[in-house]
JSON list of C-alpha atoms in Angstrom, two decimals:
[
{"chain": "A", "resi": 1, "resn": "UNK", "atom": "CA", "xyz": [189.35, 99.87, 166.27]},
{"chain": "A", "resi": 2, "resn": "UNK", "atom": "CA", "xyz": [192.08, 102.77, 167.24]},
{"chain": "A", "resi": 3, "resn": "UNK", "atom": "CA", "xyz": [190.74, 105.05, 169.91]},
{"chain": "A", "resi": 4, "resn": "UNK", "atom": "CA", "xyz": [192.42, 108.68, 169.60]},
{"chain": "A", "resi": 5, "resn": "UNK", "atom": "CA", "xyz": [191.68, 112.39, 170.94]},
{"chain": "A", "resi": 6, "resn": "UNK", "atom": "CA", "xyz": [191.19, 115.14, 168.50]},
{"chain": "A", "resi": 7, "resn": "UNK", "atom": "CA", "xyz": [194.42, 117.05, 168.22]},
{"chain": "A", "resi": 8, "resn": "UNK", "atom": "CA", "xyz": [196.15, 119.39, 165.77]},
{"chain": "A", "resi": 9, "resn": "UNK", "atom": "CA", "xyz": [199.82, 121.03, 166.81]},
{"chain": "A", "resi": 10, "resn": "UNK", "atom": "CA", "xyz": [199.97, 124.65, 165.34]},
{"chain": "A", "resi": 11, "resn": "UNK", "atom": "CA", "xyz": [196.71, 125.16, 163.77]},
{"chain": "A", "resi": 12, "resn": "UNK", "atom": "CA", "xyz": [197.19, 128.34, 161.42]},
{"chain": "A", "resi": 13, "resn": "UNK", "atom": "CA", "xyz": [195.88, 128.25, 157.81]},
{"chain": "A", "resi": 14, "resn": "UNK", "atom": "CA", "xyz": [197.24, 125.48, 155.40]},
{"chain": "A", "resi": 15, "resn": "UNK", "atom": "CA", "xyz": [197.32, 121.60, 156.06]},
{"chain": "A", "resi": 16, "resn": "UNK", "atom": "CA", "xyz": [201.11, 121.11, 155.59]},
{"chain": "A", "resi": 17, "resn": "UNK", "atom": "CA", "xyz": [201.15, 117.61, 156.17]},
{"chain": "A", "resi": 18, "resn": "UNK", "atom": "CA", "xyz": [199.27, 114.41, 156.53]},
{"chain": "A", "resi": 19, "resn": "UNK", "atom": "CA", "xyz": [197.53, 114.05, 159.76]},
{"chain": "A", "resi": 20, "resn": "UNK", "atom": "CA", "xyz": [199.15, 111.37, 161.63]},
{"chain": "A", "resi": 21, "resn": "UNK", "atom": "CA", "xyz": [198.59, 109.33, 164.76]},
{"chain": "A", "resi": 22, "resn": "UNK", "atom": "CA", "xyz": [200.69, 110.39, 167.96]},
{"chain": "A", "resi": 23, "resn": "UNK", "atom": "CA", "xyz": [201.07, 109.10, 171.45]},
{"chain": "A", "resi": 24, "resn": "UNK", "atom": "CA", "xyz": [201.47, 111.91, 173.57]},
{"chain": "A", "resi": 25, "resn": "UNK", "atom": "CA", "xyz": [203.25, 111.21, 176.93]},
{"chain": "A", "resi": 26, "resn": "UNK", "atom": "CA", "xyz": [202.34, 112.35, 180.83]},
{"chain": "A", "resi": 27, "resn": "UNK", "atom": "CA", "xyz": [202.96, 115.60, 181.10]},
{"chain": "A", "resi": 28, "resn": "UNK", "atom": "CA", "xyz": [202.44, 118.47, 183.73]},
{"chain": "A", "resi": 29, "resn": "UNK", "atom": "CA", "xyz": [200.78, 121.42, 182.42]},
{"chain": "A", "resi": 30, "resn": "UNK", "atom": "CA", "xyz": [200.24, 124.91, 184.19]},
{"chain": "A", "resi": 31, "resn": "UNK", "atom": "CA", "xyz": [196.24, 125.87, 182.99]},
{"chain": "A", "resi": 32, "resn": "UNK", "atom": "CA", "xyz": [194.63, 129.37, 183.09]},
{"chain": "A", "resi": 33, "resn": "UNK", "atom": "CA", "xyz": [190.79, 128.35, 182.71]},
{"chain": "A", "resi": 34, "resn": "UNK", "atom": "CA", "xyz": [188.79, 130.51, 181.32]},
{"chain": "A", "resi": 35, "resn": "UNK", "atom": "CA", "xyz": [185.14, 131.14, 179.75]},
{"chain": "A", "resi": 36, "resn": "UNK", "atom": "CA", "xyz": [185.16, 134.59, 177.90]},
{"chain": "A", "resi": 37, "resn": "UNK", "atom": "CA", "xyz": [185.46, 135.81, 174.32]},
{"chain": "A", "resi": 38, "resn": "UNK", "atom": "CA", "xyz": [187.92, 133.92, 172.07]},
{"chain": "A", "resi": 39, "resn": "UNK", "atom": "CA", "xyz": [189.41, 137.74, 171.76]},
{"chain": "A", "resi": 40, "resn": "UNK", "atom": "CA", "xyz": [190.14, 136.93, 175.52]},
{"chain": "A", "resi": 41, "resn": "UNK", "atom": "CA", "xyz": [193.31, 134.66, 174.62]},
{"chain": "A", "resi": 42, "resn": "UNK", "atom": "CA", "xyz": [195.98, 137.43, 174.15]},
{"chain": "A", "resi": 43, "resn": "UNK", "atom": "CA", "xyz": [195.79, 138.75, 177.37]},
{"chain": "A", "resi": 44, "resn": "UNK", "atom": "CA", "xyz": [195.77, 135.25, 179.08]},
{"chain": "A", "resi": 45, "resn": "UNK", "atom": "CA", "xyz": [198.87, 134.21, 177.00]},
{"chain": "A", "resi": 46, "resn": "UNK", "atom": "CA", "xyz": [200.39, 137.08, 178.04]},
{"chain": "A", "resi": 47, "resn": "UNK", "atom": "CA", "xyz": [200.08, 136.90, 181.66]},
{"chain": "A", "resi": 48, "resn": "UNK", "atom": "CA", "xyz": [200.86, 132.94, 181.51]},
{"chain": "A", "resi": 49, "resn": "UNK", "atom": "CA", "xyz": [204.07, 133.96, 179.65]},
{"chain": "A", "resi": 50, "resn": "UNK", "atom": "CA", "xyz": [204.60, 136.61, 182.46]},
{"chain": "A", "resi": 51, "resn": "UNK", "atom": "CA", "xyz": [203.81, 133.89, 185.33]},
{"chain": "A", "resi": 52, "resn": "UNK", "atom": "CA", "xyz": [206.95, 131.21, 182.92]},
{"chain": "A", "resi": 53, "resn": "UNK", "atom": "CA", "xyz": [208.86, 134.24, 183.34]},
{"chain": "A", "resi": 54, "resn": "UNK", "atom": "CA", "xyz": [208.67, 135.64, 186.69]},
{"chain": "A", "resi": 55, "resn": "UNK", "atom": "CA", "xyz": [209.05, 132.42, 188.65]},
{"chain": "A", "resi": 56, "resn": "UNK", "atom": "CA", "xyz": [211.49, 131.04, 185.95]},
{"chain": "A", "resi": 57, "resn": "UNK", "atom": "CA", "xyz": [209.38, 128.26, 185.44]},
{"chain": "A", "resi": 58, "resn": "UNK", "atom": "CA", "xyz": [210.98, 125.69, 182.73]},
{"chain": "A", "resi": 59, "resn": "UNK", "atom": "CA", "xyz": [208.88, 125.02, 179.74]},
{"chain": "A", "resi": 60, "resn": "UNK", "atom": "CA", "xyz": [208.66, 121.52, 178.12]},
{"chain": "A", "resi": 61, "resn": "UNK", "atom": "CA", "xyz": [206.64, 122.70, 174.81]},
{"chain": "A", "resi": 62, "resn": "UNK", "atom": "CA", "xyz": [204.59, 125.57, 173.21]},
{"chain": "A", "resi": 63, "resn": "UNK", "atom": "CA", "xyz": [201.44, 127.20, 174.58]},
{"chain": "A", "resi": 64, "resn": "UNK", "atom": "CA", "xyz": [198.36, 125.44, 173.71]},
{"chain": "A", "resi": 65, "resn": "UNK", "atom": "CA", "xyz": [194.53, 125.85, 174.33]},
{"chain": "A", "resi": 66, "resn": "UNK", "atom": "CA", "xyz": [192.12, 123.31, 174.68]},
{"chain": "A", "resi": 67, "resn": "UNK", "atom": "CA", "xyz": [188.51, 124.14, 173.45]},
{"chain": "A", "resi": 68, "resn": "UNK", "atom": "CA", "xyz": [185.35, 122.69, 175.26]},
{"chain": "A", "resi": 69, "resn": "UNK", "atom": "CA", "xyz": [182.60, 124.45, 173.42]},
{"chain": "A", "resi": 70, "resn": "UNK", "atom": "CA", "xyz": [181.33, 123.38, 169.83]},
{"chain": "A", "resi": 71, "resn": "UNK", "atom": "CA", "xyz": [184.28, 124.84, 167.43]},
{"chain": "A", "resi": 72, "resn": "UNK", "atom": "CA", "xyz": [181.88, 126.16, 165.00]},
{"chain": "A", "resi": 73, "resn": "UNK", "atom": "CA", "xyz": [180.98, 128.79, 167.57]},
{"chain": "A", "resi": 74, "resn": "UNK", "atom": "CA", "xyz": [184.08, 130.48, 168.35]},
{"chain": "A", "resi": 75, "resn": "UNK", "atom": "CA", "xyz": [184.69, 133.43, 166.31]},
{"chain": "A", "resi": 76, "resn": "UNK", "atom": "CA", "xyz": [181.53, 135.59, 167.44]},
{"chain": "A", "resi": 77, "resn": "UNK", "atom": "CA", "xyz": [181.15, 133.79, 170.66]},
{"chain": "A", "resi": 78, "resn": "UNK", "atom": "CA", "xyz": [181.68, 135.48, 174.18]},
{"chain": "A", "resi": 79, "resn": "UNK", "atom": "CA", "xyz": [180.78, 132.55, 176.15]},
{"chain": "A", "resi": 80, "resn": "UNK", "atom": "CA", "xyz": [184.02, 130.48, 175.02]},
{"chain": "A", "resi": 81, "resn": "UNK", "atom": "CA", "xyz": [185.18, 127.74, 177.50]},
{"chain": "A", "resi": 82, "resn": "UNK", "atom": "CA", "xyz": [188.40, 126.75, 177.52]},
{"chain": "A", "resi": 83, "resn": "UNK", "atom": "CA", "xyz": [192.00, 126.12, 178.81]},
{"chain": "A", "resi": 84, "resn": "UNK", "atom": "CA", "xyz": [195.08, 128.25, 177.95]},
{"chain": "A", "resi": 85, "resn": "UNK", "atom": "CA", "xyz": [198.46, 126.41, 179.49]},
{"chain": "A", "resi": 86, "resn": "UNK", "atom": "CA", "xyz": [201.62, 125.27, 178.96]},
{"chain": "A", "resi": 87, "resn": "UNK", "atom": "CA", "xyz": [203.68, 122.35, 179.51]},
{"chain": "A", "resi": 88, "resn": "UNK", "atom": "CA", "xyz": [206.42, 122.43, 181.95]},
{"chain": "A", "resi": 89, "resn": "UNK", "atom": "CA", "xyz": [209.09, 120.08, 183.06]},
{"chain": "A", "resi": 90, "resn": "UNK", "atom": "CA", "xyz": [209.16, 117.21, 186.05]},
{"chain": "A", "resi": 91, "resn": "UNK", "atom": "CA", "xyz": [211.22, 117.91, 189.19]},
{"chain": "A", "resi": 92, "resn": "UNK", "atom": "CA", "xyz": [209.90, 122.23, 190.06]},
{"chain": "A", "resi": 93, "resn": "UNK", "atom": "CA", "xyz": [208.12, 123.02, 192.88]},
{"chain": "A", "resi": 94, "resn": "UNK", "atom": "CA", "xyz": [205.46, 124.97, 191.46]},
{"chain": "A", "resi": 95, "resn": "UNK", "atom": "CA", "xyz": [202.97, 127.25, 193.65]},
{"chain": "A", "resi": 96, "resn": "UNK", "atom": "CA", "xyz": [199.27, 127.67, 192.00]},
{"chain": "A", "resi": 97, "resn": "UNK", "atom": "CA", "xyz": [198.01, 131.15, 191.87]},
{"chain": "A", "resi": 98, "resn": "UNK", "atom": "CA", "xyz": [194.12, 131.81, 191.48]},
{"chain": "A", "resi": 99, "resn": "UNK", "atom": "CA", "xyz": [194.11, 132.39, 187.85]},
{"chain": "A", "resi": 100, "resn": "UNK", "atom": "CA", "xyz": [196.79, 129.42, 187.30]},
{"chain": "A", "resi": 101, "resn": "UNK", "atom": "CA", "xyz": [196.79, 125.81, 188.36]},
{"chain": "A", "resi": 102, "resn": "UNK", "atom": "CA", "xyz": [199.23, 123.12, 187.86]},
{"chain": "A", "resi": 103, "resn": "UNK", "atom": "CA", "xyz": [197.82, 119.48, 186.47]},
{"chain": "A", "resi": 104, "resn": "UNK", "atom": "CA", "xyz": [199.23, 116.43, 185.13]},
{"chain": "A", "resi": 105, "resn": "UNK", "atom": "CA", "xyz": [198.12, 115.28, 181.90]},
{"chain": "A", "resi": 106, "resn": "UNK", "atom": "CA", "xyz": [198.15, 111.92, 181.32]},
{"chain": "A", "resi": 107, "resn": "UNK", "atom": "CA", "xyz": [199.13, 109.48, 178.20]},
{"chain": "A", "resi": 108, "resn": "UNK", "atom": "CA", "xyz": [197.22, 109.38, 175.10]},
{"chain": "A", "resi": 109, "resn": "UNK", "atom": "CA", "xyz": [196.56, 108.84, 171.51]},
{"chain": "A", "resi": 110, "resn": "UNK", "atom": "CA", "xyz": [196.15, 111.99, 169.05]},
{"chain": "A", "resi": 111, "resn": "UNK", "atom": "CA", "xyz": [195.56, 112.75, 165.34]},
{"chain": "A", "resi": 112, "resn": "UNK", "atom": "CA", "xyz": [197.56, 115.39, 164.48]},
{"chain": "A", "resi": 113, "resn": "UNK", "atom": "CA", "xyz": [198.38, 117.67, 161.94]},
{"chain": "A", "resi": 114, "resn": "UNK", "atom": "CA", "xyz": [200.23, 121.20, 161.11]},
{"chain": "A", "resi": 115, "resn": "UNK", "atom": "CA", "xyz": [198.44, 124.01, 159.29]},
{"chain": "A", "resi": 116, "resn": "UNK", "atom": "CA", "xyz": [199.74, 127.90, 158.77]},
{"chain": "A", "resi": 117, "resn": "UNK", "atom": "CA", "xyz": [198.13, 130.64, 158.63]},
{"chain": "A", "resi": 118, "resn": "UNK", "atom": "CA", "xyz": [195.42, 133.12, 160.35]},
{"chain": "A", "resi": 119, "resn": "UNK", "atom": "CA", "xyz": [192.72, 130.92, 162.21]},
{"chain": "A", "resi": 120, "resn": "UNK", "atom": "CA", "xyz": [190.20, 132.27, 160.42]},
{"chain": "A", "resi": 121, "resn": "UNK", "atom": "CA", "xyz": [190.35, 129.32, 158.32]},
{"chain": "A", "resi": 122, "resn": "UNK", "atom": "CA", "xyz": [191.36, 126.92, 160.84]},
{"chain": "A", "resi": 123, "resn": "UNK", "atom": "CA", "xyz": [187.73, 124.78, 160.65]},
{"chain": "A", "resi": 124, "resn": "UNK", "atom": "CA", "xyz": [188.84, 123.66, 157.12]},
{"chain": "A", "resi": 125, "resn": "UNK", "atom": "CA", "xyz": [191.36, 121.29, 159.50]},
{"chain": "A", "resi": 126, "resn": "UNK", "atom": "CA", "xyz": [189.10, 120.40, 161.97]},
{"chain": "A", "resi": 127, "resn": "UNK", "atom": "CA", "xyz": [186.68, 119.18, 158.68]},
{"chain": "A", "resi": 128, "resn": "UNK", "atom": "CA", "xyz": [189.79, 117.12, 157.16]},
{"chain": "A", "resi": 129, "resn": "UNK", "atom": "CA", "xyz": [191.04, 115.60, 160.24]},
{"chain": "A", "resi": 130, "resn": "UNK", "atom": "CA", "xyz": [187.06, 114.42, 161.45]},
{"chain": "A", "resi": 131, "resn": "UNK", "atom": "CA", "xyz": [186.95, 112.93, 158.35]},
{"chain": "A", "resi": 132, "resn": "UNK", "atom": "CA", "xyz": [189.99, 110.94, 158.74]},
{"chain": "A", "resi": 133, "resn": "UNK", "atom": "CA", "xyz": [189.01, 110.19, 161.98]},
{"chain": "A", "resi": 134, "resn": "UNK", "atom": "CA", "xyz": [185.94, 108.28, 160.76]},
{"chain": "A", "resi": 135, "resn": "UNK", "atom": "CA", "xyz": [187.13, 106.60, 157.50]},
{"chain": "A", "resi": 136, "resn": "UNK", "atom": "CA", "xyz": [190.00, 104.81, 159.50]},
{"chain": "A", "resi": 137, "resn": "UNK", "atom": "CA", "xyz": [187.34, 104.05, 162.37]},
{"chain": "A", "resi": 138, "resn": "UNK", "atom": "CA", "xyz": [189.14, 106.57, 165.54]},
{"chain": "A", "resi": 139, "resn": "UNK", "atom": "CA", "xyz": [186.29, 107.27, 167.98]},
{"chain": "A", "resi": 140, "resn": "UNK", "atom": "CA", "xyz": [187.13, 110.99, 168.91]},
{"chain": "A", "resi": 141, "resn": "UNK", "atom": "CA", "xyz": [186.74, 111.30, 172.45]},
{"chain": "A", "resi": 142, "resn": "UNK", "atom": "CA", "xyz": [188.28, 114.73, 174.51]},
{"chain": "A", "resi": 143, "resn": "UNK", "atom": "CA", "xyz": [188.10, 118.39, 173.16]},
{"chain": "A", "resi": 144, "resn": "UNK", "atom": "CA", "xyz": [190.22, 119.66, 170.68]},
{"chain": "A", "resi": 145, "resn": "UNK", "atom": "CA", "xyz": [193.74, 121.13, 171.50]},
{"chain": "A", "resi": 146, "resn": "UNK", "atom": "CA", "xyz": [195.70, 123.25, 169.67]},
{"chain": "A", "resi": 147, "resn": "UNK", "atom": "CA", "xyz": [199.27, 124.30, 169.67]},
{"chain": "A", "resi": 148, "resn": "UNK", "atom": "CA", "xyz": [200.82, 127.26, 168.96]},
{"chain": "A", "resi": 149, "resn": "UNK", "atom": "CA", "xyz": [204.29, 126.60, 167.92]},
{"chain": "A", "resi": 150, "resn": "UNK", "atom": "CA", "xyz": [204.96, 130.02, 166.90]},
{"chain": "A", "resi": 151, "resn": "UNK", "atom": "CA", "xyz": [202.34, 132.03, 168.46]},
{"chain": "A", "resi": 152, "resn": "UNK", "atom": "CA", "xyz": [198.48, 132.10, 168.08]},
{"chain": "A", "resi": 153, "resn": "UNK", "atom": "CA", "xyz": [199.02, 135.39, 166.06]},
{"chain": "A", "resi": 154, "resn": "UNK", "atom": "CA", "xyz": [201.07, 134.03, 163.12]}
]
């Protein structure tokens, strides 16, 4: 039986592709946590962008939020937990801030898929990739992540 974590890279509107299986490598990651209204997540991108920015941090892939609270949930809900980061690249000497720390995520399995489009449809993904998960026996294990590869707004 494959083990995997619940995953989807750029979660807009439309399923684009199959979902497939990915190992995702270690990685460092600079997190803002946060438990607040969904609405919250502009503001937090934009000062993580600002923090990239004004200590010229190097970026190794798109922002991202990881979602601890039951999805279904999330577009009335002002109790929202969850993590708004970035990965960065090896080798920078990075100082944590109070809003920001600096972990190290480590190897391991995802399903993945692409979907465009406003995330007011995005649980139709969640659905299709749960459903995969369980007729090919994954065990989902690990909150759901998603990736914004052009921003959460598009």
């Amino acid at each position: 039986m494959n083990s995997g974590v619940l995953k989807t890279d750029d979660l807009l509107y439309n399923l684009d592709k199959d979902i497939e299986e990915k190992i995702v490598p270690d990685q460092m990651i600079a997190v803002i946590k946060h438990k607040g209204p969904l609405s919250d997540i502009g503001v937090l991108t934009a000062r993580l962008l600002g923090w990239v920015e004004t200590e010229e941090i190097e970026t190794a892939g798109d922002v991202f939020a990881i979602y601890y609270n039951n999805i279904k949930r999330f577009k009335d809900a002002d109790d929202v937990v969850y993590d708004l980061g970035i990965p960065i690249a090896d080798g920078q000497e990075i100082d944590e801030t109070p809003l920001l720390t600096v972990e190290k995520l480590i190897e391991h399995r995802v399903l993945s898929a692409v979907h465009n489009g406003p995330l007011d449809n995005i649980r139709a993904i969640y659905e299709e990739i749960a459903e995969f998960a369980d007729e090919n026996h994954y065990d989902i294990i690990g909150s759901p992540q998603e990736n914004y590869i052009k921003s959460i707004y598009d």
